[in-house]
């Protein structure tokens, strides 16, 4: 299966400039009404090949709060200051969060609060983007549908 190990290439002509001076200060938790770009520090840089083989660097979007009776979707981009130029198959698109609507069984139609988190594996993504030695990543959250609140972003290591 040749496609099993195939990875999309980085999008050409996308600004990966990490000039954090151009980033606005963001305070969490926040309601995601428009695209938000945040610099997220990596706990460790320059991991050895052995460390990469036994552990995955993971971006955690924590404290995701939604109304369970409404559909919610947002996309997560890494090191794509111009996320609008990235196609759905672009390497900078790290993942998407989607929660389908779940109507209440009691028939009241009242909101059901859902709180969860999202994890995105970063090892291959960082390698493909040439960001493996960067001390921080630029993460952009882009709302696509519905209302959502985000509690925070962090990078952790998970051992396999």
C-alpha positions in Angstrom: 0.0 0.0 0.0 2.0 3.0 -1.2 -0.4 5.5 0.3 0.0 4.1 3.8 3.2 6.2 4.4 2.3 9.1 2.1 2.2 12.5 3.6 1.0 15.7 2.0 3.7 18.3 1.2 3.8 21.7 2.8 1.7 24.3 0.9 4.0 26.5 -1.3 4.0 30.3 -0.8 2.4 30.2 2.7 4.0 32.7 5.2 5.5 30.6 7.9 7.1 33.7 9.5 7.0 33.3 13.2 7.5 37.0 14.0 5.6 36.8 17.3 5.7 40.6 17.5 2.9 40.6 15.0 0.8 38.3 17.1 -1.9 39.8 19.3 -2.0 38.8 23.0 -4.6 36.1 23.6 -6.1 35.2 26.9 -7.8 31.9 27.6 -10.5 30.8 27.9 -11.9 32.4 24.8 -15.0 32.2 22.6 -13.9 31.3 19.1 -15.8 33.8 16.9 -13.0 34.5 14.5 -9.6 33.0 13.7 -7.2 33.1 16.6 -3.4 32.7 16.2 -1.3 31.9 19.3 2.4 31.1 19.9 2.7 27.9 21.9 6.0 27.0 23.5 7.4 23.5 23.2 8.6 22.0 26.5 11.6 20.4 24.8 13.4 20.9 21.5 16.1 18.8 19.7 14.8 15.4 20.7 16.9 12.5 19.6 15.6 10.0 17.0 15.3 7.5 19.8 13.1 9.9 21.8 10.9 10.5 18.8 10.5 6.8 18.3 9.2 6.1 21.8 7.2 9.3 22.4 4.9 11.6 20.4 4.8 15.3 20.7 1.1 16.3 21.0 -0.7 19.6 20.7 -3.6 19.6 23.2 -6.6 21.9 22.7 -8.1 21.8 26.2 -11.4 22.9 27.7 -13.4 22.7 24.5 -17.0 23.7 25.6 -19.9 23.4 23.2 -23.7 23.2 23.2 -24.3 19.5 22.5 -27.5 20.3 20.6 -25.6 22.2 17.9 -23.0 21.2 15.4 -19.6 22.6 16.0 -16.5 22.5 13.8 -13.1 24.3 13.9 -9.8 23.7 12.2 -6.3 23.7 13.7 -3.3 25.0 11.6 0.3 24.9 12.6 2.9 27.4 11.3 0.5 28.8 8.7 0.3 32.6 9.2 -1.7 32.7 6.0 -4.0 29.8 6.7 -6.5 30.9 4.1 -4.0 29.7 1.4 -3.9 26.2 2.8 -6.0 23.6 1.0 -7.8 20.9 3.0 -5.0 18.6 1.9 -2.3 21.0 3.0 0.3 19.8 5.5 -0.2 22.8 7.7 -3.8 21.7 8.5 -3.0 19.6 11.6 -6.6 18.6 12.2 -10.2 19.5 12.7 -12.6 19.2 15.7 -16.2 18.2 14.9 -19.1 17.6 17.3 -22.4 16.7 15.7 -25.6 17.9 17.2 -27.2 15.5 19.7 -30.9 16.4 20.3 -32.0 15.9 23.9 -33.9 12.7 24.5 -36.3 14.4 27.0 -37.7 16.6 24.2 -37.0 19.9 26.0 -34.5 21.1 23.4 -32.5 22.7 26.1 -28.8 23.0 25.6 -26.5 20.2 26.8 -23.1 21.4 27.7 -20.2 19.3 26.5 -16.7 19.7 27.7 -13.8 17.8 26.1 -10.3 18.2 24.6 -8.6 17.4 21.3 -5.1 16.0 20.7 -3.1 16.3 17.5 0.1 14.3 16.9 3.0 16.6 15.9 6.1 14.5 15.2 5.6 13.9 11.5 4.0 17.3 11.0 7.0 19.2 12.5 9.4 17.1 10.4 7.5 17.9 7.2 7.3 21.6 8.0 11.0 21.8 8.9 9.9 23.0 12.4 11.5 20.3 14.4 14.1 22.6 16.0 11.7 25.5 16.7 11.2 26.5 20.3 7.6 27.4 19.7 4.8 26.8 17.2 2.3 29.2 15.7 -1.2 27.6 16.1 -4.2 29.0 14.4 -7.8 28.0 15.4 -10.4 28.8 12.7 -14.1 28.4 13.5 -16.1 26.8 10.7 -19.5 26.2 12.3 -21.3 26.8 15.6 -20.2 28.4 18.9 -17.3 27.0 20.9 -15.2 28.1 23.8 -11.5 27.1 24.1 -9.9 26.7 27.5 -6.2 26.7 26.3 -3.5 25.2 24.2 -0.4 23.3 25.3 2.2 20.9 23.9 2.9 17.6 25.9 4.8 14.4 25.3 3.0 11.1 25.3 5.0 7.9 25.6 3.9 5.0 23.3 
